[in-house]
Amino acid sequence: MQVWKFGGTSVGKPERMHSIRELLNNDPSRKIVVLSALSGSTNALIAIGEAAKAFDEAQASSLIEDLKTHYNLFIKELYATSEGLEKGQEIVDTEFGFIKSLVGIKPFTIKQEKELVAEGEILSTKMFQAYLEEKGENSVLLPALDFMRIDADGEPELATIEEKLVTILNQYTDRQTIITQGFICRNPREEVDNLKRGGSDYTASLIGGAIRADEIQIWTDIDGMHNNDPRIVKRTFPIRELTFEEAAELAYFGAKILHPSTITPAKLRGVPVRLKNTMQPDAPGTLIANQTSDRDIKAIAAKDNITAIYIHSTRMLNAYGFLRRVFEIFEKYKTPVDMITTSEVSVSVTIDNSENLDKITADLREFADLEEHDRDQNIICIVGNFSADKEGIALKVLDAMKNIPIRMISYGASEHNLSLLIHSKYKAEALNVLNERLFYYEDAMKDIFTAP
Ligand code: ADP
Ligand code: ASP
Ligand code: MG
């Protein structure tokens, strides 16, 4: 069995849903199909929630009407028969009725907000299942809320998910296509919750791991993981193969094509992940698995909104125990540390969740001196095969960065990652110069040598 996930743009137009049906039918394997909300829908639902929170009823109603109009037009092109359209209309009317009722409850709580944003995936999957039914396909829709579970920290409960999912799937062994929602889940209070923005990738991987799928395919709007951010850098290209470790680093450090946690469940069970382009299904895409290919430097990614904290020990020397005390504070506030650099008496760390920054710095000041922290920093992460015997990698990276101020460098923690901390105003320049120096070295040299 395979798990195929289609993202927002891949379901964002009626003709794209038609193409998904063709893609499914062109491949004989049984599949669990995970769908995102139609592109733009989650953002629109969040905006509706914001209006409701601000008690702006007129704005909330007008946004709901706009979104409903979009869905009304969508179903007109999605279905070919009057029965199909009738079913589609019933889905849209029911879900929008629910959306209106949610927004009407005052005050508008986080619980309602989560139920509201879940409607994007609930609509897309119901509409797609009704389309497959119209075409007489052998499919069924399984609500993700029946098996996707997170714990109090928002982390998926792997054992529970597996147990529930396997039990449910046993009832549908006769179905060729099993559809479910990405992104949404239930929390320990049994309320509707989600796996955070972009979470449908994570759903696919959690399902793929739970059922030990043959393969997880993430279908999106680009032909695989590129070597650099295609939204910022001009000359990027798809990477054919990545190891789980390399892909995990890229996703965690900002390659938006994958939710940061996507790789973990797949890697745990050794299930290969293939990134494919819905608009170009014949393109090979990227295969993420155990194998390595020889290229030293594979890709670059950038993680935004980083805060750097600079901590100095108040005792001068032999301050063993200092690091433990520092990290206990981050643990206390459940704040992951991304980069660390140390000297004899100082340690600098970066975090991307600055929700508890004030509390963290106040606690640190009880036993350490702090320099003013820097917000608006960026981690540039260079990923590849940097095993200990490889030489010259840091030289190439630092040479490319020679005109950009670097605040921190981290190298050697894993064999796959070299990270640099810079101010975010240099992000685009850093990604571009690194791209030219690391992937188009010969071109860069040619320019130098042929320059007048
Ligand atoms: P989906 O809606 O299918 O989940 P996303 O928008 O979340 O799609 O992710 C795909 C987008 O990720 C691409 O359109 C591209 O602009 C962006 N992206 C950022 N970094 C990379 C990268 N290194 N390789 C490929 N795409 C990337
Ligand atoms: N619809 C959700 C979002 O926009 C989840 C996803 O698309 O992966 O974040
Ligand atoms: Mg996505």
XYZ file of C-alpha atoms and ligand atoms in Angstrom:
489
model
C 0.000 0.000 0.000
C 1.146 3.545 -0.713
C 0.270 6.912 0.828
C -0.159 9.802 -1.618
C -0.565 13.344 -0.331
C -1.817 16.192 -2.501
C -1.138 19.760 -1.360
C -3.233 22.915 -1.682
C -2.377 23.809 -5.274
C -2.780 20.169 -6.329
C -6.436 20.255 -5.250
C -6.956 24.007 -5.760
C -8.834 23.821 -9.070
C -11.566 21.422 -10.254
C -9.402 20.265 -13.180
C -6.604 19.442 -10.736
C -8.976 17.140 -8.843
C -9.820 15.530 -12.203
C -6.082 14.995 -12.827
C -5.636 13.428 -9.390
C -8.247 10.832 -10.284
C -6.296 10.029 -13.451
C -3.024 9.806 -11.533
C -4.637 7.417 -9.058
C -6.115 5.271 -11.800
C -2.829 5.106 -13.730
C -1.152 3.392 -10.809
C -2.354 -0.050 -9.732
C -1.329 0.055 -6.046
C -3.903 0.545 -3.287
C -3.581 3.944 -1.746
C -4.391 6.120 1.199
C -4.872 9.583 -0.282
C -4.247 12.509 2.077
C -5.635 15.852 0.923
C -4.899 19.410 1.999
C -7.440 22.200 1.862
C -7.884 23.992 -1.501
C -5.072 26.561 -1.847
C -5.909 29.761 0.007
C -8.656 28.171 2.105
C -6.716 27.740 5.348
C -5.561 31.369 5.158
C -9.144 32.467 4.457
C -10.460 30.455 7.416
C -7.795 31.948 9.681
C -8.849 35.438 8.537
C -12.480 34.593 9.355
C -11.352 33.483 12.819
C -9.416 36.728 13.314
C -12.523 38.759 12.452
C -14.610 36.661 14.849
C -12.022 37.143 17.614
C -12.180 40.903 17.054
C -16.020 40.774 17.281
C -16.138 42.139 13.724
C -19.271 40.258 12.654
C -19.702 42.155 9.388
C -16.160 41.338 8.298
C -16.510 37.674 9.351
C -19.793 37.310 7.416
C -18.431 38.960 4.310
C -15.314 36.735 4.327
C -17.510 33.644 4.797
C -19.705 34.684 1.838
C -16.637 35.251 -0.395
C -15.240 31.853 0.480
C -18.576 30.141 -0.050
C -18.905 31.749 -3.487
C -15.506 30.276 -4.359
C -16.707 26.795 -3.379
C -20.021 27.215 -5.214
C -18.124 27.961 -8.417
C -15.665 25.141 -7.770
C -18.319 22.427 -7.512
C -19.995 23.590 -10.726
C -16.859 22.555 -12.610
C -15.935 19.597 -10.433
C -19.030 17.476 -11.087
C -20.379 16.411 -14.473
C -23.842 15.203 -13.433
C -26.764 16.914 -11.705
C -26.645 14.248 -8.955
C -22.938 14.979 -8.429
C -23.555 18.703 -8.238
C -26.450 18.199 -5.854
C -24.217 16.155 -3.541
C -21.459 18.802 -3.825
C -23.924 21.576 -2.993
C -25.146 19.663 0.015
C -21.546 19.363 1.294
C -20.833 23.074 0.766
C -24.120 24.156 2.381
C -23.640 21.880 5.389
C -20.014 22.862 6.052
C -20.635 26.577 5.552
C -23.663 26.323 7.838
C -21.307 24.868 10.447
C -18.703 27.603 9.812
C -21.357 30.282 10.373
C -22.542 28.639 13.573
C -18.954 28.429 14.908
C -18.344 32.111 14.275
C -21.649 32.964 15.951
C -20.610 31.499 19.335
C -19.236 34.200 21.622
C -16.585 34.561 22.818
C -14.686 32.963 19.944
C -12.325 30.528 21.668
C -9.244 28.654 20.516
C -11.406 25.502 20.409
C -13.748 27.058 17.829
C -10.775 28.457 15.947
C -9.283 24.972 15.553
C -12.644 23.580 14.402
C -12.896 26.437 11.918
C -9.480 25.907 10.274
C -10.170 22.154 10.090
C -13.033 22.896 7.692
C -10.591 23.410 4.779
C -9.520 19.769 4.767
C -13.011 18.532 5.636
C -14.451 20.324 2.593
C -11.746 19.228 0.135
C -11.940 15.558 1.123
C -15.747 15.384 1.141
C -15.916 17.073 -2.252
C -13.251 14.761 -3.702
C -14.877 11.612 -2.330
C -18.209 12.725 -3.833
C -16.416 13.263 -7.160
C -14.904 9.756 -7.080
C -18.339 8.373 -6.195
C -19.836 10.213 -9.153
C -17.259 8.486 -11.354
C -18.025 5.098 -9.804
C -14.599 4.630 -8.227
C -14.038 2.157 -5.414
C -13.152 4.638 -2.686
C -14.055 5.579 0.876
C -13.498 8.630 3.083
C -12.015 7.961 6.533
C -12.214 10.925 8.930
C -8.707 11.730 10.226
C -10.345 12.800 13.496
C -11.073 9.102 14.147
C -7.391 8.130 14.302
C -4.962 11.099 14.296
C -4.000 11.951 17.872
C -1.573 14.405 19.465
C -0.438 14.585 23.097
C -0.496 17.578 25.437
C 2.716 18.902 23.828
C 1.201 18.745 20.342
C 3.313 15.715 19.387
C 1.678 12.817 17.527
C 0.925 9.709 19.560
C 2.410 7.142 17.227
C 1.189 3.996 19.001
C -2.414 5.255 19.290
C -2.491 6.411 15.678
C -1.215 3.050 14.476
C -3.626 1.037 16.588
C -6.688 3.064 15.599
C -5.756 3.276 11.936
C -4.989 -0.416 11.514
C -8.323 -1.323 13.144
C -10.267 1.024 10.868
C -8.417 -0.066 7.727
C -9.286 -3.699 8.411
C -12.906 -2.791 7.685
C -12.053 -1.482 4.219
C -9.787 -4.112 2.702
C -12.003 -4.118 -0.388
C -11.378 -0.422 -1.205
C -8.806 0.633 -3.766
C -8.617 4.266 -2.633
C -8.943 5.470 0.931
C -9.211 9.211 1.334
C -8.469 11.170 4.481
C -7.729 14.696 5.673
C -4.219 16.005 6.193
C -3.368 18.496 8.948
C -6.239 17.797 11.372
C -6.262 15.638 14.504
C -7.625 15.422 18.025
C -5.826 16.457 21.214
C -5.971 14.729 24.631
C -9.188 16.655 25.424
C -10.735 14.990 22.323
C -11.040 18.437 20.735
C -10.266 19.133 17.100
C -6.664 20.298 16.712
C -3.999 20.357 14.000
C -0.373 19.563 13.191
C 0.451 23.238 12.483
C 0.742 24.979 9.133
C 1.783 22.723 6.288
C 0.880 19.721 8.467
C -0.653 17.568 5.734
C 2.834 16.345 4.786
C 3.273 15.212 8.380
C -0.096 13.383 8.296
C 1.024 11.485 5.196
C 4.265 10.445 6.810
C 2.579 9.461 10.087
C 0.130 7.286 8.160
C 2.877 5.844 5.952
C 4.916 4.931 9.023
C 1.918 3.507 10.888
C 0.897 1.157 8.069
C 4.506 0.488 6.968
C 3.609 1.706 3.496
C 5.723 0.759 0.488
C 6.173 4.422 -0.298
C 4.915 7.886 0.698
C 4.442 10.290 -2.189
C 4.088 14.025 -1.570
C 2.489 15.598 -4.657
C 2.972 19.349 -4.916
C 3.497 22.186 -7.397
C 7.238 21.737 -8.015
C 9.335 18.885 -9.399
C 10.919 17.846 -6.107
C 13.211 19.304 -3.447
C 15.363 21.958 -5.108
C 18.937 22.711 -4.112
C 17.890 26.165 -2.877
C 14.729 28.186 -2.265
C 13.212 28.720 -5.737
C 11.198 31.688 -4.466
C 14.393 33.618 -3.731
C 17.138 32.130 -5.909
C 17.029 32.064 -9.715
C 19.111 29.093 -10.782
C 17.829 26.191 -8.705
C 17.398 22.568 -9.756
C 15.651 19.486 -8.361
C 17.734 17.040 -6.331
C 17.141 13.455 -7.454
C 18.085 11.701 -4.219
C 18.406 12.672 -0.584
C 18.989 10.623 2.528
C 16.422 10.811 5.316
C 18.928 12.804 7.375
C 19.581 15.331 4.633
C 15.884 15.806 3.901
C 15.094 16.146 7.608
C 17.707 18.898 8.003
C 16.384 20.754 4.961
C 12.774 20.547 6.093
C 13.626 21.573 9.653
C 15.789 24.459 8.485
C 13.210 26.021 6.213
C 12.711 24.187 2.884
C 9.008 24.959 2.719
C 8.205 22.060 0.404
C 8.048 19.803 3.491
C 6.594 20.342 6.974
C 9.602 20.355 9.364
C 8.702 17.039 11.022
C 7.676 15.102 7.901
C 10.714 12.867 7.659
C 10.772 11.517 11.230
C 7.965 8.910 11.032
C 9.025 7.750 7.563
C 12.642 7.363 8.651
C 11.611 5.490 11.783
C 10.006 2.771 9.677
C 12.328 3.105 6.671
C 9.507 4.101 4.300
C 10.847 5.983 1.248
C 9.353 9.407 0.556
C 9.046 10.619 -3.022
C 8.324 14.254 -3.857
C 6.372 14.605 -7.110
C 4.906 17.407 -9.213
C 1.159 17.173 -9.935
C 1.591 19.493 -12.913
C 4.459 17.392 -14.325
C 3.788 13.832 -13.187
C 6.465 12.330 -15.442
C 9.272 14.355 -13.874
C 11.303 12.074 -11.584
C 11.039 14.357 -8.529
C 13.089 13.584 -5.419
C 13.484 10.231 -3.714
C 14.226 10.381 0.017
C 15.506 7.084 1.386
C 18.480 5.459 3.095
C 20.867 5.662 0.184
C 23.422 8.396 -0.312
C 24.750 9.790 -3.516
C 28.246 11.151 -3.733
C 27.770 14.851 -4.159
C 29.236 16.734 -1.169
C 26.916 19.683 -0.989
C 23.298 18.923 -1.800
C 21.178 21.921 -0.884
C 20.705 25.143 1.045
C 17.740 26.303 3.112
C 16.970 29.268 5.330
C 15.011 29.438 8.565
C 13.407 32.795 9.372
C 12.475 34.603 12.600
C 15.379 33.362 14.670
C 16.398 34.974 17.947
C 20.006 34.687 19.175
C 20.731 34.761 22.912
C 24.284 35.432 24.133
C 25.017 34.031 27.599
C 28.195 34.551 29.642
C 29.097 32.639 32.758
C 29.558 34.898 35.742
C 32.133 32.497 37.191
C 35.381 32.803 35.322
C 36.830 29.327 34.760
C 35.977 25.630 35.072
C 32.311 26.388 34.993
C 31.220 22.823 34.504
C 27.532 22.514 35.150
C 26.979 25.870 33.471
C 25.690 24.371 30.222
C 23.361 22.064 32.115
C 21.868 25.009 33.952
C 21.454 26.925 30.715
C 19.677 24.089 28.940
C 17.430 23.318 31.878
C 15.866 26.741 31.355
C 15.072 26.009 27.714
C 13.649 22.653 28.743
C 11.499 24.311 31.410
C 9.886 26.534 28.771
C 9.684 23.742 26.131
C 11.718 25.870 23.752
C 13.948 23.986 21.320
C 17.432 25.341 20.717
C 18.571 25.222 17.082
C 22.175 26.434 17.016
C 24.741 26.491 19.800
C 28.262 27.892 19.864
C 30.501 27.879 22.902
C 33.731 29.393 24.153
C 35.296 28.863 27.532
C 32.976 31.202 29.388
C 30.205 31.943 26.940
C 27.485 30.129 25.094
C 25.313 31.513 22.326
C 22.108 29.780 21.303
C 19.323 30.404 18.828
C 15.621 29.730 19.168
C 12.771 30.160 16.714
C 9.953 30.072 19.235
C 10.356 33.326 21.165
C 7.015 33.054 22.973
C 8.752 32.645 26.356
C 11.809 34.768 25.591
C 11.284 37.183 28.480
C 10.869 34.395 31.004
C 13.889 32.528 29.606
C 16.163 35.561 29.791
C 14.924 36.449 33.291
C 15.746 32.924 34.524
C 19.145 32.929 32.785
C 20.038 36.256 34.419
C 19.863 34.549 37.818
C 23.236 32.923 37.170
C 24.612 34.427 33.952
C 25.275 37.728 32.228
C 23.330 38.264 29.046
C 24.161 40.485 26.126
C 21.212 42.121 24.385
C 19.595 39.342 22.303
C 19.206 39.733 18.520
C 15.829 39.186 16.919
C 15.231 38.977 13.189
C 18.100 36.595 12.540
C 18.262 33.871 9.943
C 19.830 30.427 9.952
C 21.326 29.508 6.612
C 21.711 25.760 6.529
C 23.944 23.977 4.034
C 23.134 20.290 3.755
C 25.048 17.408 2.258
C 27.492 14.637 2.945
C 30.111 16.242 5.152
C 31.753 13.146 6.606
C 34.891 13.792 8.625
C 37.281 12.975 5.782
C 35.753 15.541 3.401
C 37.883 18.625 3.040
C 37.335 22.141 1.775
C 33.590 22.379 2.393
C 33.789 25.071 5.073
C 36.270 26.966 2.913
C 33.867 27.071 -0.036
C 30.994 28.187 2.188
C 32.947 30.894 3.996
C 34.520 32.104 0.785
C 31.058 32.597 -0.726
C 29.981 34.479 2.421
C 33.047 36.727 2.529
C 31.031 39.957 2.177
C 28.217 39.014 4.553
C 28.593 39.429 8.339
C 28.246 36.052 10.086
C 27.105 35.987 13.733
C 27.476 32.265 14.485
C 28.757 29.109 12.745
C 27.845 25.535 13.597
C 29.663 22.639 11.926
C 30.444 19.101 12.951
C 27.386 18.224 15.034
C 26.027 16.021 12.267
C 27.657 14.918 9.054
C 24.927 16.627 7.096
C 24.706 20.200 8.229
C 26.708 23.390 8.321
C 24.705 26.323 9.700
C 25.403 30.028 9.707
C 23.548 32.712 11.606
C 23.146 36.033 9.813
C 20.841 39.024 10.036
C 17.730 38.403 7.958
C 18.440 41.449 5.782
C 21.275 39.401 4.205
C 19.166 36.275 3.605
C 18.489 36.688 -0.121
C 22.058 37.746 -0.835
C 23.459 34.813 1.168
C 21.248 32.245 -0.590
C 22.219 33.634 -3.982
C 25.995 33.882 -3.446
C 26.071 30.412 -1.901
C 24.088 29.059 -4.836
C 26.534 30.467 -7.357
C 29.663 29.453 -5.432
C 28.538 25.978 -4.360
C 26.581 24.803 -7.403
C 27.841 26.897 -10.305
C 31.482 27.188 -9.300
C 32.804 26.823 -12.840
C 30.460 29.537 -14.107
C 31.502 31.800 -11.245
C 35.181 31.242 -12.035
C 34.571 31.796 -15.761
C 33.031 35.173 -14.938
C 36.049 36.098 -12.858
C 38.581 35.020 -15.462
C 36.810 36.512 -18.453
C 36.029 39.792 -16.707
C 37.772 42.734 -18.424
P 1.714 22.247 -0.942
O 0.584 23.224 -0.950
O 1.639 21.246 -2.052
O 1.938 21.631 0.400
P 3.856 24.100 -0.455
O 3.543 25.471 -0.941
O 3.715 23.835 0.998
O 3.011 23.086 -1.314
O 5.345 23.690 -0.867
C 5.777 23.806 -2.207
C 6.525 25.105 -2.376
O 7.697 25.094 -1.554
C 7.078 25.333 -3.759
O 6.123 25.919 -4.602
C 8.284 26.242 -3.506
O 7.997 27.585 -3.790
C 8.546 26.125 -2.014
N 9.936 25.755 -1.693
C 10.710 26.383 -0.787
N 11.921 25.822 -0.722
C 11.925 24.810 -1.619
C 12.906 23.863 -2.032
N 14.128 23.820 -1.495
N 12.564 22.994 -3.011
C 11.338 23.006 -3.562
N 10.370 23.879 -3.211
C 10.655 24.767 -2.246
N -4.115 23.374 4.915
C -3.038 23.415 5.899
C -2.208 24.666 5.699
O -2.466 25.435 4.784
C -2.216 22.181 5.882
C -1.456 21.919 4.597
O -1.781 22.460 3.539
O -0.513 21.110 4.651
O -1.327 24.908 6.460
Mg 2.864 22.316 2.166
